[in-house]
Amino acid sequence: MKQVIHRKLSKNFLRSSLIILLAFTTVLSAQEGDPAKGKSLFNANCAACHQLDKKMTGPALRNVEQRLSNDEGLDRDWIHAWVRNSSGVIKSGDAYANKVYNEYGGAAMTAFPQLSDEDINNILAYTAEEKSAPAQNAAVAVTANSGSGSSSGVSNEIILGALAVLFILLALGLYLVNKTLRRFAVAQDIELPETAKRTPLWKAFVQNQFLMIVVAIFFLLSSAYFVYGYLSQVGVDQGYQPVQPIHFSHKIHAGDNGIDCKYCHSSARVSKTSGIPSLNVCMNCHKSIYEYNGETSPEYSKEFYDGEIQKLYAAAGWSDADQKYTGESKPVKWVRIHNLPDFAYFNHSQHVTVAGVECQTCHGPVEEMEVVYQHAPLTMGWCINCHRETNVSVKDNAYYEKIHEELSKKYGVDELTAAQMGGLECGKCHY
């Protein structure tokens, strides 16, 4: 009887142990979290104030759960309470919460009551991942390719140089052979036939009056053509590409990251000029983006881009270590690229807001430019051609209804170009 009872107790114990073990395993697996989901949640909720490996508005969060457990004896429940209501934890008198609050100048952390335990666990799983080694920069490959290209270029130069030397030696050999044969003929009293004297070609050409007149006319016309072409390029800076004091890649910002041109050049919507963005506009993003992450295709190395960001910090007076402004700012002497003469009037808002002209129409594919250059000639003829070819959008615009109706009858067309609406009048652009 005792053996039967012992067997039943053993079975019940094993069954209970198995159930507890499974439950414990389930809890652990639930607590581990999904790093991929955690990354999305981190970027959406935490990245504005936190980085994984660098102190910003808030502390660095790499292995935050392990550090809090080892250094402060705080568990995951404390983290859940802090994330959902940090102010409540501070008011409760929690020592570490008040320490962090005072350390960061009394800046309260935003509460996230909408995040579930699973969401927070996923974020913690993301922060617990080991830091990955930086990817190989594409510039290294570019450098390697350029190196191989230069080596092939050197070999081609060697071949061309050898052929040039061979040609010179051949010409020298023929000259020496000719000279030797002539000496031999003189020594053997061999008379060499004298060549008949001919009128030199240049002399015959000069003596022909018709050819001289044709050449004179040709040179006059050619000179006039080149002088006209040269004078037409005075003041035309198409292709101008200056080096700026701080390197700004439109390819990365407008192209890879898809930042709208009018976010930085906001005055293009409402004023005559597009404006130069203040450094505060740059710092809206670069307070958090303190290094190049290597996710786009760069033209330069990561060290180069990181150095340019440091130049921005120095100009804006931003201390990256202290995460605050020092007050010691300095102006950036940007070099102007697009410049119209003072007697030419151009209004950005009229073209961008009223006409709906895209920035690329005049400035070219800036989203592909690592260094911006003047894409269009910006000459009067170029502007006039645009006015002749561009139809004015009058849809849902009561201002243009009467004008459009009358001018449509005058020109016999359904759509009107800017030229037909007075876009070629001198006073439109010259005042």
Tab-separated table of C-alpha atoms in Angstrom:
chain	number	residue	atom	x	y	z
A	1	MET	CA	0.000	0.000	0.000
A	2	LYS	CA	2.814	2.376	0.855
A	3	GLN	CA	4.505	1.681	-2.486
A	4	VAL	CA	1.306	2.551	-4.369
A	5	ILE	CA	0.914	5.812	-2.456
A	6	HIS	CA	4.605	6.616	-3.047
A	7	ARG	CA	4.230	5.998	-6.770
A	8	LYS	CA	1.157	8.249	-6.971
A	9	LEU	CA	2.941	11.020	-5.058
A	10	SER	CA	5.973	10.689	-7.351
A	11	LYS	CA	3.785	10.924	-10.460
A	12	ASN	CA	1.917	13.926	-9.090
A	13	PHE	CA	5.204	15.612	-8.161
A	14	LEU	CA	6.686	15.025	-11.585
A	15	ARG	CA	3.514	16.238	-13.272
A	16	SER	CA	3.443	19.385	-11.137
A	17	SER	CA	7.154	20.014	-11.769
A	18	LEU	CA	6.649	19.643	-15.499
A	19	ILE	CA	3.712	22.072	-15.453
A	20	ILE	CA	5.708	24.616	-13.406
A	21	LEU	CA	8.725	24.219	-15.709
A	22	LEU	CA	6.598	24.759	-18.799
A	23	ALA	CA	4.922	27.771	-17.244
A	24	PHE	CA	8.298	29.218	-16.235
A	25	THR	CA	9.666	28.613	-19.739
A	26	THR	CA	6.608	30.295	-21.239
A	27	VAL	CA	7.093	33.303	-18.975
A	28	LEU	CA	10.763	33.534	-19.900
A	29	SER	CA	10.046	33.280	-23.601
A	30	ALA	CA	7.362	35.942	-23.236
A	31	GLN	CA	9.784	38.196	-21.402
A	32	GLU	CA	12.559	37.764	-23.936
A	33	GLY	CA	10.710	39.850	-26.539
A	34	ASP	CA	11.176	40.359	-30.262
A	35	PRO	CA	14.153	42.614	-31.146
A	36	ALA	CA	12.782	43.346	-34.630
A	37	LYS	CA	9.483	44.671	-33.256
A	38	GLY	CA	11.424	46.387	-30.499
A	39	LYS	CA	13.514	48.300	-33.017
A	40	SER	CA	10.383	49.710	-34.679
A	41	LEU	CA	8.928	50.675	-31.309
A	42	PHE	CA	12.240	52.201	-30.212
A	43	ASN	CA	12.511	54.332	-33.352
A	44	ALA	CA	8.895	55.468	-33.053
A	45	ASN	CA	8.867	56.284	-29.327
A	46	CYS	CA	12.385	56.482	-27.902
A	47	ALA	CA	14.807	57.613	-30.621
A	48	ALA	CA	13.951	61.308	-30.236
A	49	CYS	CA	15.665	61.392	-26.819
A	50	HIS	CA	17.727	58.188	-26.582
A	51	GLN	CA	20.464	56.399	-28.471
A	52	LEU	CA	21.719	52.923	-27.745
A	53	ASP	CA	25.380	53.780	-27.218
A	54	LYS	CA	25.420	57.521	-26.559
A	55	LYS	CA	23.908	59.863	-23.992
A	56	MET	CA	21.507	62.402	-25.491
A	57	THR	CA	18.501	64.095	-23.909
A	58	GLY	CA	18.249	60.857	-21.942
A	59	PRO	CA	20.788	58.148	-21.044
A	60	ALA	CA	22.162	55.519	-23.410
A	61	LEU	CA	19.966	52.411	-23.417
A	62	ARG	CA	22.264	49.608	-24.536
A	63	ASN	CA	21.796	46.721	-22.028
A	64	VAL	CA	19.765	49.041	-19.786
A	65	GLU	CA	17.874	46.180	-18.151
A	66	GLN	CA	21.049	44.317	-17.216
A	67	ARG	CA	22.747	47.493	-15.962
A	68	LEU	CA	19.788	48.463	-13.801
A	69	SER	CA	19.636	44.952	-12.385
A	70	ASN	CA	23.367	44.741	-11.616
A	71	ASP	CA	23.954	48.313	-10.415
A	72	GLU	CA	20.658	49.312	-8.842
A	73	GLY	CA	18.876	46.029	-8.149
A	74	LEU	CA	15.869	47.091	-10.226
A	75	ASP	CA	13.780	44.554	-12.099
A	76	ARG	CA	11.681	44.667	-15.246
A	77	ASP	CA	8.554	45.673	-13.316
A	78	TRP	CA	10.285	48.893	-12.292
A	79	ILE	CA	11.130	49.600	-15.958
A	80	HIS	CA	7.493	49.020	-16.945
A	81	ALA	CA	6.321	51.485	-14.284
A	82	TRP	CA	8.973	54.047	-15.305
A	83	VAL	CA	8.121	53.910	-18.994
A	84	ARG	CA	4.388	54.242	-18.424
A	85	ASN	CA	4.544	57.003	-15.783
A	86	SER	CA	7.989	58.293	-14.859
A	87	SER	CA	6.524	61.254	-12.955
A	88	GLY	CA	4.592	58.913	-10.706
A	89	VAL	CA	7.730	56.901	-9.912
A	90	ILE	CA	9.620	60.121	-9.102
A	91	LYS	CA	6.828	61.394	-6.830
A	92	SER	CA	6.761	58.058	-5.017
A	93	GLY	CA	10.221	58.914	-3.663
A	94	ASP	CA	12.122	56.253	-5.607
A	95	ALA	CA	15.828	56.992	-5.056
A	96	TYR	CA	17.132	56.029	-8.486
A	97	ALA	CA	14.242	57.752	-10.302
A	98	ASN	CA	15.004	61.026	-8.519
A	99	LYS	CA	18.726	60.570	-9.189
A	100	VAL	CA	18.139	60.258	-12.956
A	101	TYR	CA	15.631	63.128	-12.889
A	102	ASN	CA	18.152	65.469	-11.224
A	103	GLU	CA	21.064	64.248	-13.352
A	104	TYR	CA	19.298	65.327	-16.544
A	105	GLY	CA	18.346	68.772	-15.313
A	106	GLY	CA	14.816	67.999	-14.221
A	107	ALA	CA	13.684	67.014	-17.720
A	108	ALA	CA	10.734	64.686	-17.248
A	109	MET	CA	10.482	61.652	-19.485
A	110	THR	CA	7.381	61.456	-21.677
A	111	ALA	CA	4.882	58.923	-20.355
A	112	PHE	CA	3.901	56.019	-22.616
A	113	PRO	CA	0.800	54.473	-20.989
A	114	GLN	CA	-0.195	53.027	-24.365
A	115	LEU	CA	2.767	50.617	-24.404
A	116	SER	CA	1.912	47.126	-23.223
A	117	ASP	CA	4.233	44.839	-21.282
A	118	GLU	CA	4.957	42.990	-24.509
A	119	ASP	CA	5.869	46.256	-26.274
A	120	ILE	CA	8.275	47.255	-23.507
A	121	ASN	CA	9.767	43.745	-23.443
A	122	ASN	CA	10.333	43.956	-27.194
A	123	ILE	CA	12.123	47.301	-26.753
A	124	LEU	CA	14.284	45.822	-23.984
A	125	ALA	CA	15.103	42.881	-26.241
A	126	TYR	CA	16.263	45.342	-28.889
A	127	THR	CA	18.425	47.255	-26.396
A	128	ALA	CA	19.958	43.966	-25.195
A	129	GLU	CA	21.370	43.123	-28.623
A	130	GLU	CA	25.130	43.297	-29.010
A	131	LYS	CA	26.486	46.237	-30.944
A	132	SER	CA	27.143	45.155	-34.514
A	133	ALA	CA	30.423	45.964	-36.214
A	134	PRO	CA	30.114	48.898	-38.656
A	135	ALA	CA	29.577	47.829	-42.233
A	136	GLN	CA	32.349	48.294	-44.726
A	137	ASN	CA	32.071	51.723	-46.235
A	138	ALA	CA	31.259	51.829	-49.921
A	139	ALA	CA	33.959	54.447	-50.282
A	140	VAL	CA	36.553	51.745	-49.584
A	141	ALA	CA	35.348	49.843	-52.602
A	142	VAL	CA	35.354	53.015	-54.650
A	143	THR	CA	38.907	53.717	-53.526
A	144	ALA	CA	39.953	50.188	-54.394
A	145	ASN	CA	38.378	50.457	-57.824
A	146	SER	CA	40.010	53.804	-58.426
A	147	GLY	CA	43.311	52.277	-57.342
A	148	SER	CA	42.987	49.449	-59.823
A	149	GLY	CA	41.973	51.935	-62.500
A	150	SER	CA	45.027	54.044	-61.802
A	151	SER	CA	47.283	50.991	-62.060
A	152	SER	CA	45.800	50.144	-65.469
A	153	GLY	CA	46.237	53.800	-66.425
A	154	VAL	CA	49.920	53.631	-65.447
A	155	SER	CA	50.426	50.511	-67.559
A	156	ASN	CA	48.799	52.242	-70.566
A	157	GLU	CA	51.086	55.242	-70.102
A	158	ILE	CA	54.104	52.931	-70.031
A	159	ILE	CA	52.997	51.282	-73.282
A	160	LEU	CA	52.402	54.630	-74.982
A	161	GLY	CA	55.741	55.909	-73.739
A	162	ALA	CA	57.525	52.839	-75.082
A	163	LEU	CA	55.852	53.253	-78.483
A	164	ALA	CA	56.850	56.928	-78.590
A	165	VAL	CA	60.469	56.059	-77.808
A	166	LEU	CA	60.400	53.326	-80.472
A	167	PHE	CA	59.039	55.798	-83.055
A	168	ILE	CA	61.754	58.343	-82.221
A	169	LEU	CA	64.460	55.678	-82.514
A	170	LEU	CA	63.034	54.545	-85.874
A	171	ALA	CA	62.996	58.118	-87.228
A	172	LEU	CA	66.554	58.650	-85.983
A	173	GLY	CA	67.668	55.375	-87.632
A	174	LEU	CA	66.169	56.369	-90.986
A	175	TYR	CA	67.899	59.748	-90.785
A	176	LEU	CA	71.278	58.126	-90.056
A	177	VAL	CA	70.812	55.569	-92.874
A	178	ASN	CA	70.009	58.362	-95.349
A	179	LYS	CA	72.999	60.372	-94.211
A	180	THR	CA	75.316	57.356	-94.480
A	181	LEU	CA	74.121	56.500	-98.006
A	182	ARG	CA	74.732	60.054	-99.149
A	183	ARG	CA	78.294	59.973	-97.777
A	184	PHE	CA	78.868	56.658	-99.509
A	185	ALA	CA	77.607	58.088	-102.821
A	186	VAL	CA	79.963	61.071	-102.527
A	187	ALA	CA	82.915	58.782	-101.709
A	188	GLN	CA	82.196	56.614	-104.761
A	189	ASP	CA	81.714	59.645	-107.079
A	190	ILE	CA	78.100	58.683	-107.690
A	191	GLU	CA	76.048	61.592	-108.913
A	192	LEU	CA	72.723	61.933	-107.220
A	193	PRO	CA	69.893	63.197	-109.430
A	194	GLU	CA	68.926	66.749	-108.634
A	195	THR	CA	65.284	67.292	-107.893
A	196	ALA	CA	63.529	69.897	-110.015
A	197	LYS	CA	62.879	73.109	-108.169
A	198	ARG	CA	59.189	73.572	-107.511
A	199	THR	CA	57.323	76.580	-106.268
A	200	PRO	CA	56.654	76.100	-102.566
A	201	LEU	CA	53.058	75.299	-101.712
A	202	TRP	CA	52.642	78.276	-99.391
A	203	LYS	CA	53.982	80.614	-102.108
A	204	ALA	CA	51.595	79.205	-104.698
A	205	PHE	CA	48.756	79.607	-102.212
A	206	VAL	CA	49.645	83.250	-101.506
A	207	GLN	CA	49.832	84.033	-105.210
A	208	ASN	CA	46.261	82.747	-105.745
A	209	GLN	CA	44.036	85.766	-105.023
A	210	PHE	CA	40.743	83.817	-104.996
A	211	LEU	CA	41.981	81.430	-102.305
A	212	MET	CA	43.281	84.335	-100.240
A	213	ILE	CA	39.862	86.066	-100.352
A	214	VAL	CA	38.081	82.838	-99.325
A	215	VAL	CA	40.479	82.289	-96.423
A	216	ALA	CA	40.125	85.901	-95.257
A	217	ILE	CA	36.309	85.627	-95.259
A	218	PHE	CA	36.498	82.301	-93.415
A	219	PHE	CA	38.745	83.742	-90.708
A	220	LEU	CA	36.538	86.818	-90.289
A	221	LEU	CA	33.380	84.733	-89.904
A	222	SER	CA	35.095	82.296	-87.536
A	223	SER	CA	36.435	85.130	-85.425
A	224	ALA	CA	33.011	86.767	-85.255
A	225	TYR	CA	31.423	83.424	-84.247
A	226	PHE	CA	33.889	82.763	-81.437
A	227	VAL	CA	33.759	86.373	-80.179
A	228	TYR	CA	29.949	86.193	-80.099
A	229	GLY	CA	30.048	82.854	-78.290
A	230	TYR	CA	32.507	84.197	-75.730
A	231	LEU	CA	30.488	87.349	-75.068
A	232	SER	CA	27.286	85.285	-74.770
A	233	GLN	CA	28.825	83.337	-71.887
A	234	VAL	CA	29.714	86.411	-69.857
A	235	GLY	CA	27.801	86.150	-66.590
A	236	VAL	CA	26.585	82.594	-67.332
A	237	ASP	CA	27.764	80.284	-64.562
A	238	GLN	CA	26.173	77.004	-65.637
A	239	GLY	CA	28.030	74.137	-63.978
A	240	TYR	CA	29.353	76.347	-61.165
A	241	GLN	CA	30.063	74.072	-58.195
A	242	PRO	CA	31.801	75.813	-55.293
A	243	VAL	CA	33.138	74.086	-52.184
A	244	GLN	CA	31.055	74.973	-49.129
A	245	PRO	CA	32.516	75.545	-45.631
A	246	ILE	CA	30.385	72.629	-44.349
A	247	HIS	CA	29.814	69.764	-46.751
A	248	PHE	CA	26.080	69.206	-47.257
A	249	SER	CA	25.033	66.193	-49.320
A	250	HIS	CA	21.725	66.803	-51.094
A	251	LYS	CA	22.005	63.224	-52.331
A	252	ILE	CA	21.753	61.890	-48.768
A	253	HIS	CA	19.229	64.431	-47.436
A	254	ALA	CA	16.885	65.049	-50.387
A	255	GLY	CA	17.558	61.767	-52.195
A	256	ASP	CA	18.137	58.881	-49.787
A	257	ASN	CA	16.179	60.367	-46.858
A	258	GLY	CA	13.499	62.011	-49.008
A	259	ILE	CA	13.498	65.371	-47.196
A	260	ASP	CA	11.298	67.882	-49.021
A	261	CYS	CA	13.226	70.851	-50.460
A	262	LYS	CA	10.753	73.262	-48.865
A	263	TYR	CA	11.422	71.908	-45.365
A	264	CYS	CA	14.831	73.609	-45.383
A	265	HIS	CA	14.064	76.335	-47.952
A	266	SER	CA	10.677	77.170	-46.421
A	267	SER	CA	10.600	80.793	-47.564
A	268	ALA	CA	10.398	79.661	-51.206
A	269	ARG	CA	6.660	79.181	-50.632
A	270	VAL	CA	5.930	82.728	-49.487
A	271	SER	CA	8.706	85.099	-50.528
A	272	LYS	CA	10.852	86.242	-53.400
A	273	THR	CA	13.915	84.272	-52.316
A	274	SER	CA	14.221	80.632	-51.294
A	275	GLY	CA	16.344	81.593	-48.285
A	276	ILE	CA	19.302	79.949	-46.593
A	277	PRO	CA	18.134	77.607	-43.809
A	278	SER	CA	19.295	78.549	-40.339
A	279	LEU	CA	21.452	76.128	-38.373
A	280	ASN	CA	18.503	75.524	-36.045
A	281	VAL	CA	16.778	73.755	-38.931
A	282	CYS	CA	19.809	71.465	-39.248
A	283	MET	CA	19.877	70.881	-35.499
A	284	ASN	CA	16.247	69.744	-35.494
A	285	CYS	CA	17.581	66.449	-36.812
A	286	HIS	CA	21.266	66.519	-35.936
A	287	LYS	CA	20.734	66.761	-32.196
A	288	SER	CA	19.901	63.080	-32.527
A	289	ILE	CA	21.935	62.251	-35.643
A	290	TYR	CA	25.488	62.736	-34.411
A	291	GLU	CA	27.219	60.346	-36.834
A	292	TYR	CA	26.788	58.898	-40.297
A	293	ASN	CA	25.113	55.500	-39.944
A	294	GLY	CA	26.328	54.121	-43.266
A	295	GLU	CA	22.873	53.046	-44.458
A	296	THR	CA	23.020	55.097	-47.657
A	297	SER	CA	25.550	55.037	-50.500
A	298	PRO	CA	28.136	57.661	-49.634
A	299	GLU	CA	30.612	59.436	-51.857
A	300	TYR	CA	33.024	59.901	-48.964
A	301	SER	CA	34.076	57.947	-45.880
A	302	LYS	CA	32.164	57.790	-42.598
A	303	GLU	CA	34.948	59.747	-40.904
A	304	PHE	CA	34.483	62.570	-43.423
A	305	TYR	CA	30.729	62.858	-42.824
A	306	ASP	CA	31.160	62.641	-39.038
A	307	GLY	CA	33.711	65.465	-39.221
A	308	GLU	CA	31.249	67.663	-41.129
A	309	ILE	CA	28.605	67.055	-38.445
A	310	GLN	CA	31.150	68.213	-35.855
A	311	LYS	CA	31.655	71.392	-37.913
A	312	LEU	CA	27.903	71.948	-37.715
A	313	TYR	CA	27.990	71.499	-33.916
A	314	ALA	CA	30.830	74.004	-33.629
A	315	ALA	CA	28.975	76.572	-35.742
A	316	ALA	CA	25.686	76.118	-33.858
A	317	GLY	CA	27.414	76.141	-30.467
A	318	TRP	CA	26.165	72.678	-29.523
A	319	SER	CA	27.994	70.519	-26.981
A	320	ASP	CA	27.376	66.909	-27.936
A	321	ALA	CA	28.821	65.625	-24.672
A	322	ASP	CA	26.619	67.829	-22.463
A	323	GLN	CA	23.632	67.788	-24.840
A	324	LYS	CA	23.093	71.546	-24.592
A	325	TYR	CA	23.996	74.792	-26.352
A	326	THR	CA	27.110	76.588	-25.153
A	327	GLY	CA	26.131	79.994	-26.560
A	328	GLU	CA	29.403	80.179	-28.539
A	329	SER	CA	28.062	80.046	-32.083
A	330	LYS	CA	29.643	81.376	-35.253
A	331	PRO	CA	28.178	82.148	-38.686
A	332	VAL	CA	28.698	79.810	-41.614
A	333	LYS	CA	29.915	81.625	-44.729
A	334	TRP	CA	27.930	79.697	-47.341
A	335	VAL	CA	28.939	80.293	-50.961
A	336	ARG	CA	26.034	81.348	-53.187
A	337	ILE	CA	25.548	79.162	-56.269
A	338	HIS	CA	22.517	80.547	-58.165
A	339	ASN	CA	22.730	84.292	-58.692
A	340	LEU	CA	20.640	86.443	-61.025
A	341	PRO	CA	21.651	89.985	-62.084
A	342	ASP	CA	20.213	92.788	-59.966
A	343	PHE	CA	18.128	94.062	-62.889
A	344	ALA	CA	16.296	90.700	-63.238
A	345	TYR	CA	13.260	90.079	-61.001
A	346	PHE	CA	12.378	86.522	-59.975
A	347	ASN	CA	9.830	85.531	-57.332
A	348	HIS	CA	10.057	82.027	-55.888
A	349	SER	CA	6.577	82.059	-54.339
A	350	GLN	CA	4.991	83.007	-57.667
A	351	HIS	CA	6.580	79.999	-59.345
A	352	VAL	CA	6.516	77.468	-56.471
A	353	THR	CA	3.138	78.216	-54.851
A	354	VAL	CA	1.068	79.863	-57.601
A	355	ALA	CA	2.432	78.062	-60.664
A	356	GLY	CA	3.323	74.797	-58.888
A	357	VAL	CA	6.726	74.552	-60.589
A	358	GLU	CA	8.911	71.783	-59.141
A	359	CYS	CA	12.300	72.800	-57.744
A	360	GLN	CA	14.038	70.372	-60.124
A	361	THR	CA	12.697	72.291	-63.142
A	362	CYS	CA	15.232	75.063	-62.545
A	363	HIS	CA	17.741	73.504	-60.160
A	364	GLY	CA	18.049	70.096	-61.799
A	365	PRO	CA	18.080	66.701	-60.035
A	366	VAL	CA	19.345	68.017	-56.674
A	367	GLU	CA	18.345	64.709	-55.046
A	368	GLU	CA	21.173	63.085	-57.026
A	369	MET	CA	23.810	65.760	-56.341
A	370	GLU	CA	26.432	65.098	-53.688
A	371	VAL	CA	27.642	68.668	-54.224
A	372	VAL	CA	25.084	71.063	-55.710
A	373	TYR	CA	25.958	72.888	-58.920
A	374	GLN	CA	24.118	75.317	-61.184
A	375	HIS	CA	22.187	73.038	-63.509
A	376	ALA	CA	20.478	75.570	-65.805
A	377	PRO	CA	22.091	78.522	-67.610
A	378	LEU	CA	19.549	80.995	-66.065
A	379	THR	CA	19.781	83.178	-69.158
A	380	MET	CA	16.953	85.363	-70.470
A	381	GLY	CA	16.470	83.074	-73.464
A	382	TRP	CA	16.132	80.067	-71.175
A	383	CYS	CA	13.432	81.828	-69.105
A	384	ILE	CA	11.573	82.998	-72.221
A	385	ASN	CA	11.493	79.487	-73.681
A	386	CYS	CA	10.006	78.215	-70.415
A	387	HIS	CA	7.293	80.915	-70.533
A	388	ARG	CA	6.505	79.972	-74.135
A	389	GLU	CA	6.171	76.261	-73.368
A	390	THR	CA	4.530	76.265	-69.919
A	391	ASN	CA	0.742	76.295	-69.702
A	392	VAL	CA	-0.790	78.331	-66.900
A	393	SER	CA	-2.971	76.323	-64.529
A	394	VAL	CA	-6.275	78.185	-64.191
A	395	LYS	CA	-8.368	75.333	-62.779
A	396	ASP	CA	-10.336	76.288	-59.658
A	397	ASN	CA	-8.796	79.754	-59.741
A	398	ALA	CA	-11.466	82.452	-59.979
A	399	TYR	CA	-8.832	85.141	-60.563
A	400	TYR	CA	-7.962	83.697	-63.968
A	401	GLU	CA	-11.492	82.817	-65.173
A	402	LYS	CA	-12.299	86.086	-66.953
A	403	ILE	CA	-8.740	86.594	-68.239
A	404	HIS	CA	-8.611	83.018	-69.504
A	405	GLU	CA	-11.957	83.346	-71.251
A	406	GLU	CA	-10.978	86.520	-73.111
A	407	LEU	CA	-7.454	85.418	-74.034
A	408	SER	CA	-8.660	81.996	-75.158
A	409	LYS	CA	-10.940	83.699	-77.683
A	410	LYS	CA	-8.102	85.999	-78.777
A	411	TYR	CA	-5.619	83.188	-79.434
A	412	GLY	CA	-8.139	80.484	-80.288
A	413	VAL	CA	-6.756	77.960	-77.814
A	414	ASP	CA	-8.049	76.065	-74.775
A	415	GLU	CA	-4.865	76.408	-72.738
A	416	LEU	CA	-2.751	79.503	-72.336
A	417	THR	CA	0.995	79.682	-71.903
A	418	ALA	CA	2.715	82.127	-69.601
A	419	ALA	CA	3.904	84.019	-72.701
A	420	GLN	CA	0.321	84.488	-73.950
A	421	MET	CA	-0.646	85.935	-70.568
A	422	GLY	CA	2.051	88.586	-70.693
A	423	GLY	CA	5.021	86.495	-69.679
A	424	LEU	CA	7.196	88.068	-72.380
A	425	GLU	CA	6.598	91.688	-71.371
A	426	CYS	CA	9.846	93.398	-70.395
A	427	GLY	CA	8.337	94.885	-67.233
A	428	LYS	CA	7.532	91.429	-65.866
A	429	CYS	CA	11.170	90.690	-65.168
A	430	HIS	CA	12.933	94.045	-65.519
A	431	TYR	CA	11.882	96.913	-63.300
